[in-house]
JSON list of C-alpha atoms in Angstrom, two decimals:
[
{"chain": "A", "resi": 1, "resn": "UNK", "atom": "CA", "xyz": [108.64, 103.82, 71.69]},
{"chain": "A", "resi": 2, "resn": "UNK", "atom": "CA", "xyz": [108.94, 105.80, 68.63]},
{"chain": "A", "resi": 3, "resn": "UNK", "atom": "CA", "xyz": [106.33, 107.58, 66.98]},
{"chain": "A", "resi": 4, "resn": "UNK", "atom": "CA", "xyz": [107.04, 105.39, 63.84]},
{"chain": "A", "resi": 5, "resn": "UNK", "atom": "CA", "xyz": [106.62, 101.99, 66.02]},
{"chain": "A", "resi": 6, "resn": "UNK", "atom": "CA", "xyz": [103.19, 103.37, 67.32]},
{"chain": "A", "resi": 7, "resn": "UNK", "atom": "CA", "xyz": [102.00, 104.07, 63.83]},
{"chain": "A", "resi": 8, "resn": "UNK", "atom": "CA", "xyz": [103.31, 100.74, 62.56]},
{"chain": "A", "resi": 9, "resn": "UNK", "atom": "CA", "xyz": [101.36, 98.98, 65.43]},
{"chain": "A", "resi": 10, "resn": "UNK", "atom": "CA", "xyz": [98.20, 100.65, 64.88]},
{"chain": "A", "resi": 11, "resn": "UNK", "atom": "CA", "xyz": [98.38, 99.63, 60.99]},
{"chain": "A", "resi": 12, "resn": "UNK", "atom": "CA", "xyz": [99.12, 96.29, 62.05]},
{"chain": "A", "resi": 13, "resn": "UNK", "atom": "CA", "xyz": [95.84, 96.43, 64.55]},
{"chain": "A", "resi": 14, "resn": "UNK", "atom": "CA", "xyz": [93.75, 98.00, 61.86]},
{"chain": "A", "resi": 15, "resn": "UNK", "atom": "CA", "xyz": [94.66, 95.28, 59.33]},
{"chain": "A", "resi": 16, "resn": "UNK", "atom": "CA", "xyz": [93.82, 92.46, 61.80]},
{"chain": "A", "resi": 17, "resn": "UNK", "atom": "CA", "xyz": [97.29, 91.39, 62.62]},
{"chain": "A", "resi": 18, "resn": "UNK", "atom": "CA", "xyz": [98.97, 91.20, 66.02]},
{"chain": "A", "resi": 19, "resn": "UNK", "atom": "CA", "xyz": [100.82, 94.44, 67.06]},
{"chain": "A", "resi": 20, "resn": "UNK", "atom": "CA", "xyz": [104.51, 94.05, 68.03]},
{"chain": "A", "resi": 21, "resn": "UNK", "atom": "CA", "xyz": [105.05, 93.17, 71.61]},
{"chain": "A", "resi": 22, "resn": "UNK", "atom": "CA", "xyz": [108.39, 94.91, 71.93]},
{"chain": "A", "resi": 23, "resn": "UNK", "atom": "CA", "xyz": [107.17, 98.28, 73.49]},
{"chain": "A", "resi": 24, "resn": "UNK", "atom": "CA", "xyz": [108.76, 99.64, 76.52]},
{"chain": "A", "resi": 25, "resn": "UNK", "atom": "CA", "xyz": [105.53, 100.02, 78.60]},
{"chain": "A", "resi": 26, "resn": "UNK", "atom": "CA", "xyz": [106.10, 99.35, 82.39]},
{"chain": "A", "resi": 27, "resn": "UNK", "atom": "CA", "xyz": [103.04, 98.50, 84.54]},
{"chain": "A", "resi": 28, "resn": "UNK", "atom": "CA", "xyz": [104.17, 100.69, 87.53]},
{"chain": "A", "resi": 29, "resn": "UNK", "atom": "CA", "xyz": [101.22, 99.51, 89.70]},
{"chain": "A", "resi": 30, "resn": "UNK", "atom": "CA", "xyz": [102.63, 95.87, 89.57]},
{"chain": "A", "resi": 31, "resn": "UNK", "atom": "CA", "xyz": [104.04, 95.21, 92.72]},
{"chain": "A", "resi": 32, "resn": "UNK", "atom": "CA", "xyz": [107.82, 94.25, 92.64]},
{"chain": "A", "resi": 33, "resn": "UNK", "atom": "CA", "xyz": [107.93, 93.21, 96.50]},
{"chain": "A", "resi": 34, "resn": "UNK", "atom": "CA", "xyz": [105.27, 90.76, 98.15]},
{"chain": "A", "resi": 35, "resn": "UNK", "atom": "CA", "xyz": [105.96, 92.31, 101.38]},
{"chain": "A", "resi": 36, "resn": "UNK", "atom": "CA", "xyz": [103.59, 95.42, 101.75]},
{"chain": "A", "resi": 37, "resn": "UNK", "atom": "CA", "xyz": [105.89, 97.38, 103.69]},
{"chain": "A", "resi": 38, "resn": "UNK", "atom": "CA", "xyz": [109.04, 96.89, 101.61]},
{"chain": "A", "resi": 39, "resn": "UNK", "atom": "CA", "xyz": [106.87, 97.98, 98.65]},
{"chain": "A", "resi": 40, "resn": "UNK", "atom": "CA", "xyz": [105.51, 100.85, 100.26]},
{"chain": "A", "resi": 41, "resn": "UNK", "atom": "CA", "xyz": [108.92, 102.18, 101.40]},
{"chain": "A", "resi": 42, "resn": "UNK", "atom": "CA", "xyz": [110.30, 101.56, 97.74]},
{"chain": "A", "resi": 43, "resn": "UNK", "atom": "CA", "xyz": [107.64, 103.81, 96.09]},
{"chain": "A", "resi": 44, "resn": "UNK", "atom": "CA", "xyz": [107.57, 106.17, 98.81]},
{"chain": "A", "resi": 45, "resn": "UNK", "atom": "CA", "xyz": [111.29, 107.04, 98.25]},
{"chain": "A", "resi": 46, "resn": "UNK", "atom": "CA", "xyz": [110.52, 107.60, 94.79]},
{"chain": "A", "resi": 47, "resn": "UNK", "atom": "CA", "xyz": [107.66, 109.98, 95.49]},
{"chain": "A", "resi": 48, "resn": "UNK", "atom": "CA", "xyz": [110.56, 111.98, 97.30]},
{"chain": "A", "resi": 49, "resn": "UNK", "atom": "CA", "xyz": [109.13, 111.91, 100.75]},
{"chain": "A", "resi": 50, "resn": "UNK", "atom": "CA", "xyz": [111.75, 111.47, 103.70]},
{"chain": "A", "resi": 51, "resn": "UNK", "atom": "CA", "xyz": [111.26, 108.29, 105.48]},
{"chain": "A", "resi": 52, "resn": "UNK", "atom": "CA", "xyz": [111.90, 107.51, 109.11]},
{"chain": "A", "resi": 53, "resn": "UNK", "atom": "CA", "xyz": [111.21, 103.80, 110.43]},
{"chain": "A", "resi": 54, "resn": "UNK", "atom": "CA", "xyz": [109.92, 104.48, 114.06]},
{"chain": "A", "resi": 55, "resn": "UNK", "atom": "CA", "xyz": [107.74, 102.54, 116.60]},
{"chain": "A", "resi": 56, "resn": "UNK", "atom": "CA", "xyz": [105.05, 103.44, 119.01]},
{"chain": "A", "resi": 57, "resn": "UNK", "atom": "CA", "xyz": [107.57, 103.74, 121.64]},
{"chain": "A", "resi": 58, "resn": "UNK", "atom": "CA", "xyz": [109.97, 105.95, 119.86]},
{"chain": "A", "resi": 59, "resn": "UNK", "atom": "CA", "xyz": [107.37, 108.04, 117.71]},
{"chain": "A", "resi": 60, "resn": "UNK", "atom": "CA", "xyz": [107.69, 111.04, 119.92]},
{"chain": "A", "resi": 61, "resn": "UNK", "atom": "CA", "xyz": [111.30, 111.07, 120.14]},
{"chain": "A", "resi": 62, "resn": "UNK", "atom": "CA", "xyz": [111.47, 110.79, 116.31]},
{"chain": "A", "resi": 63, "resn": "UNK", "atom": "CA", "xyz": [109.06, 113.74, 115.79]},
{"chain": "A", "resi": 64, "resn": "UNK", "atom": "CA", "xyz": [111.37, 115.77, 117.90]},
{"chain": "A", "resi": 65, "resn": "UNK", "atom": "CA", "xyz": [114.23, 114.92, 116.03]},
{"chain": "A", "resi": 66, "resn": "UNK", "atom": "CA", "xyz": [112.80, 115.79, 112.64]},
{"chain": "A", "resi": 67, "resn": "UNK", "atom": "CA", "xyz": [111.65, 119.22, 114.10]},
{"chain": "A", "resi": 68, "resn": "UNK", "atom": "CA", "xyz": [115.18, 119.83, 115.31]},
{"chain": "A", "resi": 69, "resn": "UNK", "atom": "CA", "xyz": [117.01, 118.84, 112.12]},
{"chain": "A", "resi": 70, "resn": "UNK", "atom": "CA", "xyz": [114.53, 120.87, 109.97]},
{"chain": "A", "resi": 71, "resn": "UNK", "atom": "CA", "xyz": [115.17, 123.94, 112.28]},
{"chain": "A", "resi": 72, "resn": "UNK", "atom": "CA", "xyz": [110.94, 123.99, 112.62]},
{"chain": "A", "resi": 73, "resn": "UNK", "atom": "CA", "xyz": [109.92, 127.03, 114.15]},
{"chain": "A", "resi": 74, "resn": "UNK", "atom": "CA", "xyz": [106.12, 126.39, 114.66]},
{"chain": "A", "resi": 75, "resn": "UNK", "atom": "CA", "xyz": [104.07, 123.34, 114.48]},
{"chain": "A", "resi": 76, "resn": "UNK", "atom": "CA", "xyz": [100.57, 123.06, 113.47]},
{"chain": "A", "resi": 77, "resn": "UNK", "atom": "CA", "xyz": [99.22, 119.64, 114.82]},
{"chain": "A", "resi": 78, "resn": "UNK", "atom": "CA", "xyz": [95.94, 117.78, 113.89]},
{"chain": "A", "resi": 79, "resn": "UNK", "atom": "CA", "xyz": [94.02, 116.79, 117.03]},
{"chain": "A", "resi": 80, "resn": "UNK", "atom": "CA", "xyz": [93.86, 113.19, 116.12]},
{"chain": "A", "resi": 81, "resn": "UNK", "atom": "CA", "xyz": [97.26, 112.24, 116.44]},
{"chain": "A", "resi": 82, "resn": "UNK", "atom": "CA", "xyz": [98.37, 108.78, 117.77]},
{"chain": "A", "resi": 83, "resn": "UNK", "atom": "CA", "xyz": [100.93, 110.59, 120.31]},
{"chain": "A", "resi": 84, "resn": "UNK", "atom": "CA", "xyz": [100.71, 113.97, 122.43]},
{"chain": "A", "resi": 85, "resn": "UNK", "atom": "CA", "xyz": [102.86, 116.56, 120.77]},
{"chain": "A", "resi": 86, "resn": "UNK", "atom": "CA", "xyz": [101.60, 118.85, 123.05]},
{"chain": "A", "resi": 87, "resn": "UNK", "atom": "CA", "xyz": [104.44, 118.02, 125.37]},
{"chain": "A", "resi": 88, "resn": "UNK", "atom": "CA", "xyz": [107.13, 119.13, 123.05]},
{"chain": "A", "resi": 89, "resn": "UNK", "atom": "CA", "xyz": [109.49, 121.86, 123.74]},
{"chain": "A", "resi": 90, "resn": "UNK", "atom": "CA", "xyz": [111.44, 124.38, 122.05]},
{"chain": "A", "resi": 91, "resn": "UNK", "atom": "CA", "xyz": [108.89, 125.27, 119.23]},
{"chain": "A", "resi": 92, "resn": "UNK", "atom": "CA", "xyz": [105.85, 127.10, 119.16]},
{"chain": "A", "resi": 93, "resn": "UNK", "atom": "CA", "xyz": [102.71, 124.69, 118.94]},
{"chain": "A", "resi": 94, "resn": "UNK", "atom": "CA", "xyz": [99.50, 125.56, 117.19]},
{"chain": "A", "resi": 95, "resn": "UNK", "atom": "CA", "xyz": [96.48, 123.02, 117.60]},
{"chain": "A", "resi": 96, "resn": "UNK", "atom": "CA", "xyz": [94.25, 123.15, 114.68]},
{"chain": "A", "resi": 97, "resn": "UNK", "atom": "CA", "xyz": [90.97, 123.33, 116.75]},
{"chain": "A", "resi": 98, "resn": "UNK", "atom": "CA", "xyz": [89.88, 126.47, 115.39]},
{"chain": "A", "resi": 99, "resn": "UNK", "atom": "CA", "xyz": [88.34, 127.43, 111.79]},
{"chain": "A", "resi": 100, "resn": "UNK", "atom": "CA", "xyz": [90.27, 129.26, 109.42]},
{"chain": "A", "resi": 101, "resn": "UNK", "atom": "CA", "xyz": [88.10, 132.34, 109.78]},
{"chain": "A", "resi": 102, "resn": "UNK", "atom": "CA", "xyz": [89.17, 132.34, 113.37]},
{"chain": "A", "resi": 103, "resn": "UNK", "atom": "CA", "xyz": [92.70, 131.44, 112.94]},
{"chain": "A", "resi": 104, "resn": "UNK", "atom": "CA", "xyz": [93.83, 133.13, 109.71]},
{"chain": "A", "resi": 105, "resn": "UNK", "atom": "CA", "xyz": [96.29, 135.60, 111.02]},
{"chain": "A", "resi": 106, "resn": "UNK", "atom": "CA", "xyz": [98.51, 132.64, 112.30]},
{"chain": "A", "resi": 107, "resn": "UNK", "atom": "CA", "xyz": [97.95, 129.71, 110.27]},
{"chain": "A", "resi": 108, "resn": "UNK", "atom": "CA", "xyz": [99.49, 131.25, 106.92]},
{"chain": "A", "resi": 109, "resn": "UNK", "atom": "CA", "xyz": [102.79, 131.76, 108.89]},
{"chain": "A", "resi": 110, "resn": "UNK", "atom": "CA", "xyz": [103.67, 128.34, 110.47]},
{"chain": "A", "resi": 111, "resn": "UNK", "atom": "CA", "xyz": [106.54, 126.27, 108.75]},
{"chain": "A", "resi": 112, "resn": "UNK", "atom": "CA", "xyz": [105.67, 122.82, 109.59]},
{"chain": "A", "resi": 113, "resn": "UNK", "atom": "CA", "xyz": [102.69, 120.72, 110.16]},
{"chain": "A", "resi": 114, "resn": "UNK", "atom": "CA", "xyz": [101.94, 117.15, 111.42]},
{"chain": "A", "resi": 115, "resn": "UNK", "atom": "CA", "xyz": [99.08, 114.90, 110.42]},
{"chain": "A", "resi": 116, "resn": "UNK", "atom": "CA", "xyz": [98.14, 111.26, 110.87]},
{"chain": "A", "resi": 117, "resn": "UNK", "atom": "CA", "xyz": [97.28, 109.10, 107.57]},
{"chain": "A", "resi": 118, "resn": "UNK", "atom": "CA", "xyz": [94.46, 106.50, 107.77]},
{"chain": "A", "resi": 119, "resn": "UNK", "atom": "CA", "xyz": [96.37, 104.04, 105.54]},
{"chain": "A", "resi": 120, "resn": "UNK", "atom": "CA", "xyz": [99.09, 103.63, 103.08]},
{"chain": "A", "resi": 121, "resn": "UNK", "atom": "CA", "xyz": [98.82, 102.08, 99.56]},
{"chain": "A", "resi": 122, "resn": "UNK", "atom": "CA", "xyz": [101.76, 99.75, 98.82]},
{"chain": "A", "resi": 123, "resn": "UNK", "atom": "CA", "xyz": [101.90, 99.71, 95.16]},
{"chain": "A", "resi": 124, "resn": "UNK", "atom": "CA", "xyz": [101.62, 103.41, 94.60]},
{"chain": "A", "resi": 125, "resn": "UNK", "atom": "CA", "xyz": [103.60, 104.65, 97.93]},
{"chain": "A", "resi": 126, "resn": "UNK", "atom": "CA", "xyz": [100.84, 107.03, 98.86]},
{"chain": "A", "resi": 127, "resn": "UNK", "atom": "CA", "xyz": [98.93, 107.68, 101.82]},
{"chain": "A", "resi": 128, "resn": "UNK", "atom": "CA", "xyz": [95.29, 107.93, 102.58]},
{"chain": "A", "resi": 129, "resn": "UNK", "atom": "CA", "xyz": [93.65, 110.83, 104.72]},
{"chain": "A", "resi": 130, "resn": "UNK", "atom": "CA", "xyz": [90.19, 111.84, 105.72]},
{"chain": "A", "resi": 131, "resn": "UNK", "atom": "CA", "xyz": [89.33, 115.40, 106.27]},
{"chain": "A", "resi": 132, "resn": "UNK", "atom": "CA", "xyz": [87.45, 116.03, 109.35]},
{"chain": "A", "resi": 133, "resn": "UNK", "atom": "CA", "xyz": [87.16, 118.46, 112.28]},
{"chain": "A", "resi": 134, "resn": "UNK", "atom": "CA", "xyz": [90.09, 116.85, 114.10]},
{"chain": "A", "resi": 135, "resn": "UNK", "atom": "CA", "xyz": [92.35, 116.93, 111.11]},
{"chain": "A", "resi": 136, "resn": "UNK", "atom": "CA", "xyz": [91.17, 119.51, 108.26]},
{"chain": "A", "resi": 137, "resn": "UNK", "atom": "CA", "xyz": [92.30, 119.23, 104.97]},
{"chain": "A", "resi": 138, "resn": "UNK", "atom": "CA", "xyz": [94.46, 122.42, 104.98]},
{"chain": "A", "resi": 139, "resn": "UNK", "atom": "CA", "xyz": [97.03, 120.82, 107.81]},
{"chain": "A", "resi": 140, "resn": "UNK", "atom": "CA", "xyz": [98.57, 118.94, 104.94]},
{"chain": "A", "resi": 141, "resn": "UNK", "atom": "CA", "xyz": [98.50, 121.96, 102.45]},
{"chain": "A", "resi": 142, "resn": "UNK", "atom": "CA", "xyz": [99.34, 125.11, 104.14]},
{"chain": "A", "resi": 143, "resn": "UNK", "atom": "CA", "xyz": [102.83, 124.69, 105.50]},
{"chain": "A", "resi": 144, "resn": "UNK", "atom": "CA", "xyz": [106.35, 124.32, 103.86]},
{"chain": "A", "resi": 145, "resn": "UNK", "atom": "CA", "xyz": [106.96, 121.01, 105.56]},
{"chain": "A", "resi": 146, "resn": "UNK", "atom": "CA", "xyz": [104.48, 118.35, 106.31]},
{"chain": "A", "resi": 147, "resn": "UNK", "atom": "CA", "xyz": [105.21, 115.51, 108.85]},
{"chain": "A", "resi": 148, "resn": "UNK", "atom": "CA", "xyz": [103.02, 112.39, 107.95]},
{"chain": "A", "resi": 149, "resn": "UNK", "atom": "CA", "xyz": [102.61, 109.61, 110.68]},
{"chain": "A", "resi": 150, "resn": "UNK", "atom": "CA", "xyz": [101.61, 106.21, 109.21]},
{"chain": "A", "resi": 151, "resn": "UNK", "atom": "CA", "xyz": [100.76, 102.88, 111.20]},
{"chain": "A", "resi": 152, "resn": "UNK", "atom": "CA", "xyz": [102.32, 100.11, 109.11]},
{"chain": "A", "resi": 153, "resn": "UNK", "atom": "CA", "xyz": [99.61, 97.87, 110.03]},
{"chain": "A", "resi": 154, "resn": "UNK", "atom": "CA", "xyz": [97.27, 99.99, 107.95]},
{"chain": "A", "resi": 155, "resn": "UNK", "atom": "CA", "xyz": [99.25, 99.56, 104.73]},
{"chain": "A", "resi": 156, "resn": "UNK", "atom": "CA", "xyz": [97.04, 97.77, 101.80]},
{"chain": "A", "resi": 157, "resn": "UNK", "atom": "CA", "xyz": [98.01, 96.55, 98.58]},
{"chain": "A", "resi": 158, "resn": "UNK", "atom": "CA", "xyz": [96.26, 98.69, 96.19]},
{"chain": "A", "resi": 159, "resn": "UNK", "atom": "CA", "xyz": [93.90, 101.81, 95.84]},
{"chain": "A", "resi": 160, "resn": "UNK", "atom": "CA", "xyz": [91.01, 99.93, 95.81]},
{"chain": "A", "resi": 161, "resn": "UNK", "atom": "CA", "xyz": [91.71, 98.49, 99.10]},
{"chain": "A", "resi": 162, "resn": "UNK", "atom": "CA", "xyz": [92.56, 102.00, 100.51]},
{"chain": "A", "resi": 163, "resn": "UNK", "atom": "CA", "xyz": [89.41, 103.45, 99.38]},
{"chain": "A", "resi": 164, "resn": "UNK", "atom": "CA", "xyz": [87.45, 100.29, 101.09]},
{"chain": "A", "resi": 165, "resn": "UNK", "atom": "CA", "xyz": [89.58, 100.77, 104.17]},
{"chain": "A", "resi": 166, "resn": "UNK", "atom": "CA", "xyz": [88.68, 104.44, 104.56]},
{"chain": "A", "resi": 167, "resn": "UNK", "atom": "CA", "xyz": [84.84, 103.46, 103.98]},
{"chain": "A", "resi": 168, "resn": "UNK", "atom": "CA", "xyz": [85.06, 100.74, 106.62]},
{"chain": "A", "resi": 169, "resn": "UNK", "atom": "CA", "xyz": [86.41, 103.43, 108.86]},
{"chain": "A", "resi": 170, "resn": "UNK", "atom": "CA", "xyz": [83.39, 105.53, 108.23]},
{"chain": "A", "resi": 171, "resn": "UNK", "atom": "CA", "xyz": [80.84, 102.68, 109.29]},
{"chain": "A", "resi": 172, "resn": "UNK", "atom": "CA", "xyz": [80.62, 101.67, 105.45]},
{"chain": "A", "resi": 173, "resn": "UNK", "atom": "CA", "xyz": [80.09, 105.15, 104.03]},
{"chain": "A", "resi": 174, "resn": "UNK", "atom": "CA", "xyz": [82.53, 106.92, 101.79]},
{"chain": "A", "resi": 175, "resn": "UNK", "atom": "CA", "xyz": [84.07, 110.07, 103.62]},
{"chain": "A", "resi": 176, "resn": "UNK", "atom": "CA", "xyz": [82.83, 113.17, 102.05]},
{"chain": "A", "resi": 177, "resn": "UNK", "atom": "CA", "xyz": [86.23, 114.36, 101.82]},
{"chain": "A", "resi": 178, "resn": "UNK", "atom": "CA", "xyz": [89.11, 111.81, 101.40]},
{"chain": "A", "resi": 179, "resn": "UNK", "atom": "CA", "xyz": [92.31, 112.44, 99.60]},
{"chain": "A", "resi": 180, "resn": "UNK", "atom": "CA", "xyz": [95.62, 110.74, 99.08]},
{"chain": "A", "resi": 181, "resn": "UNK", "atom": "CA", "xyz": [99.38, 112.14, 99.30]},
{"chain": "A", "resi": 182, "resn": "UNK", "atom": "CA", "xyz": [102.05, 111.02, 97.44]},
{"chain": "A", "resi": 183, "resn": "UNK", "atom": "CA", "xyz": [104.83, 113.45, 98.83]},
{"chain": "A", "resi": 184, "resn": "UNK", "atom": "CA", "xyz": [105.96, 116.86, 98.55]},
{"chain": "A", "resi": 185, "resn": "UNK", "atom": "CA", "xyz": [103.93, 118.85, 95.92]},
{"chain": "A", "resi": 186, "resn": "UNK", "atom": "CA", "xyz": [105.47, 119.08, 92.51]},
{"chain": "A", "resi": 187, "resn": "UNK", "atom": "CA", "xyz": [104.52, 120.72, 89.05]},
{"chain": "A", "resi": 188, "resn": "UNK", "atom": "CA", "xyz": [106.40, 121.09, 85.78]},
{"chain": "A", "resi": 189, "resn": "UNK", "atom": "CA", "xyz": [106.00, 123.97, 83.13]},
{"chain": "A", "resi": 190, "resn": "UNK", "atom": "CA", "xyz": [106.08, 123.48, 79.49]},
{"chain": "A", "resi": 191, "resn": "UNK", "atom": "CA", "xyz": [109.68, 123.12, 79.68]},
{"chain": "A", "resi": 192, "resn": "UNK", "atom": "CA", "xyz": [109.63, 120.31, 82.05]},
{"chain": "A", "resi": 193, "resn": "UNK", "atom": "CA", "xyz": [111.08, 122.35, 84.99]},
{"chain": "A", "resi": 194, "resn": "UNK", "atom": "CA", "xyz": [110.18, 120.59, 88.09]},
{"chain": "A", "resi": 195, "resn": "UNK", "atom": "CA", "xyz": [108.89, 123.02, 90.87]},
{"chain": "A", "resi": 196, "resn": "UNK", "atom": "CA", "xyz": [108.19, 121.96, 94.38]},
{"chain": "A", "resi": 197, "resn": "UNK", "atom": "CA", "xyz": [105.72, 123.50, 96.64]},
{"chain": "A", "resi": 198, "resn": "UNK", "atom": "CA", "xyz": [103.07, 124.99, 94.58]},
{"chain": "A", "resi": 199, "resn": "UNK", "atom": "CA", "xyz": [100.16, 123.14, 95.55]},
{"chain": "A", "resi": 200, "resn": "UNK", "atom": "CA", "xyz": [101.33, 122.03, 98.84]},
{"chain": "A", "resi": 201, "resn": "UNK", "atom": "CA", "xyz": [104.23, 121.36, 101.07]},
{"chain": "A", "resi": 202, "resn": "UNK", "atom": "CA", "xyz": [107.65, 121.64, 99.56]},
{"chain": "A", "resi": 203, "resn": "UNK", "atom": "CA", "xyz": [108.86, 119.05, 101.66]},
{"chain": "A", "resi": 204, "resn": "UNK", "atom": "CA", "xyz": [107.17, 115.96, 103.55]},
{"chain": "A", "resi": 205, "resn": "UNK", "atom": "CA", "xyz": [108.63, 113.55, 105.95]},
{"chain": "A", "resi": 206, "resn": "UNK", "atom": "CA", "xyz": [106.64, 110.05, 106.51]},
{"chain": "A", "resi": 207, "resn": "UNK", "atom": "CA", "xyz": [107.24, 108.52, 110.03]},
{"chain": "A", "resi": 208, "resn": "UNK", "atom": "CA", "xyz": [106.17, 104.80, 109.87]},
{"chain": "A", "resi": 209, "resn": "UNK", "atom": "CA", "xyz": [105.64, 103.16, 113.42]}
]
């Protein structure tokens, strides 16, 4: 909508008349698909995360394929994953079972990490996480590439339901540190030049099982 059209609508509203309804506003939170998984996949793609549809039986094999195709050298893994990545071969595995102070010399040189999302939010295409000793917040921030695992049964309709989902997992108490991730970290300067990887991973892969 042009500046003039906005000013005209303000004048109409001030005078008590109904503003024009020919604006270009689109409610991006309104779902286009009734199926939660389809809507989630559509918006995750728009959030620029690579998406892989897997299953519980194929999950470890698909993780191996992602690591192979991305030429990962090291893998930092959270301790609450739905599969045992410690059996992976051909890559250096680093369990995130020590504090940053104890493992600082190694953490900041790892290229890939893997975490497990607690839930997905369909109408935004994002994932909900809870920081814990088994899955520290830094796991999803520190590497160039982050692999995020999501159980399709845990996809909810909207952000309110997402927060309630995380709350229920904490016995009705909100976690002290919960966060939502859309995809790779993006920011833009004053010239609107998009830069990836400033505040988090430059690349993300979402594996839905």
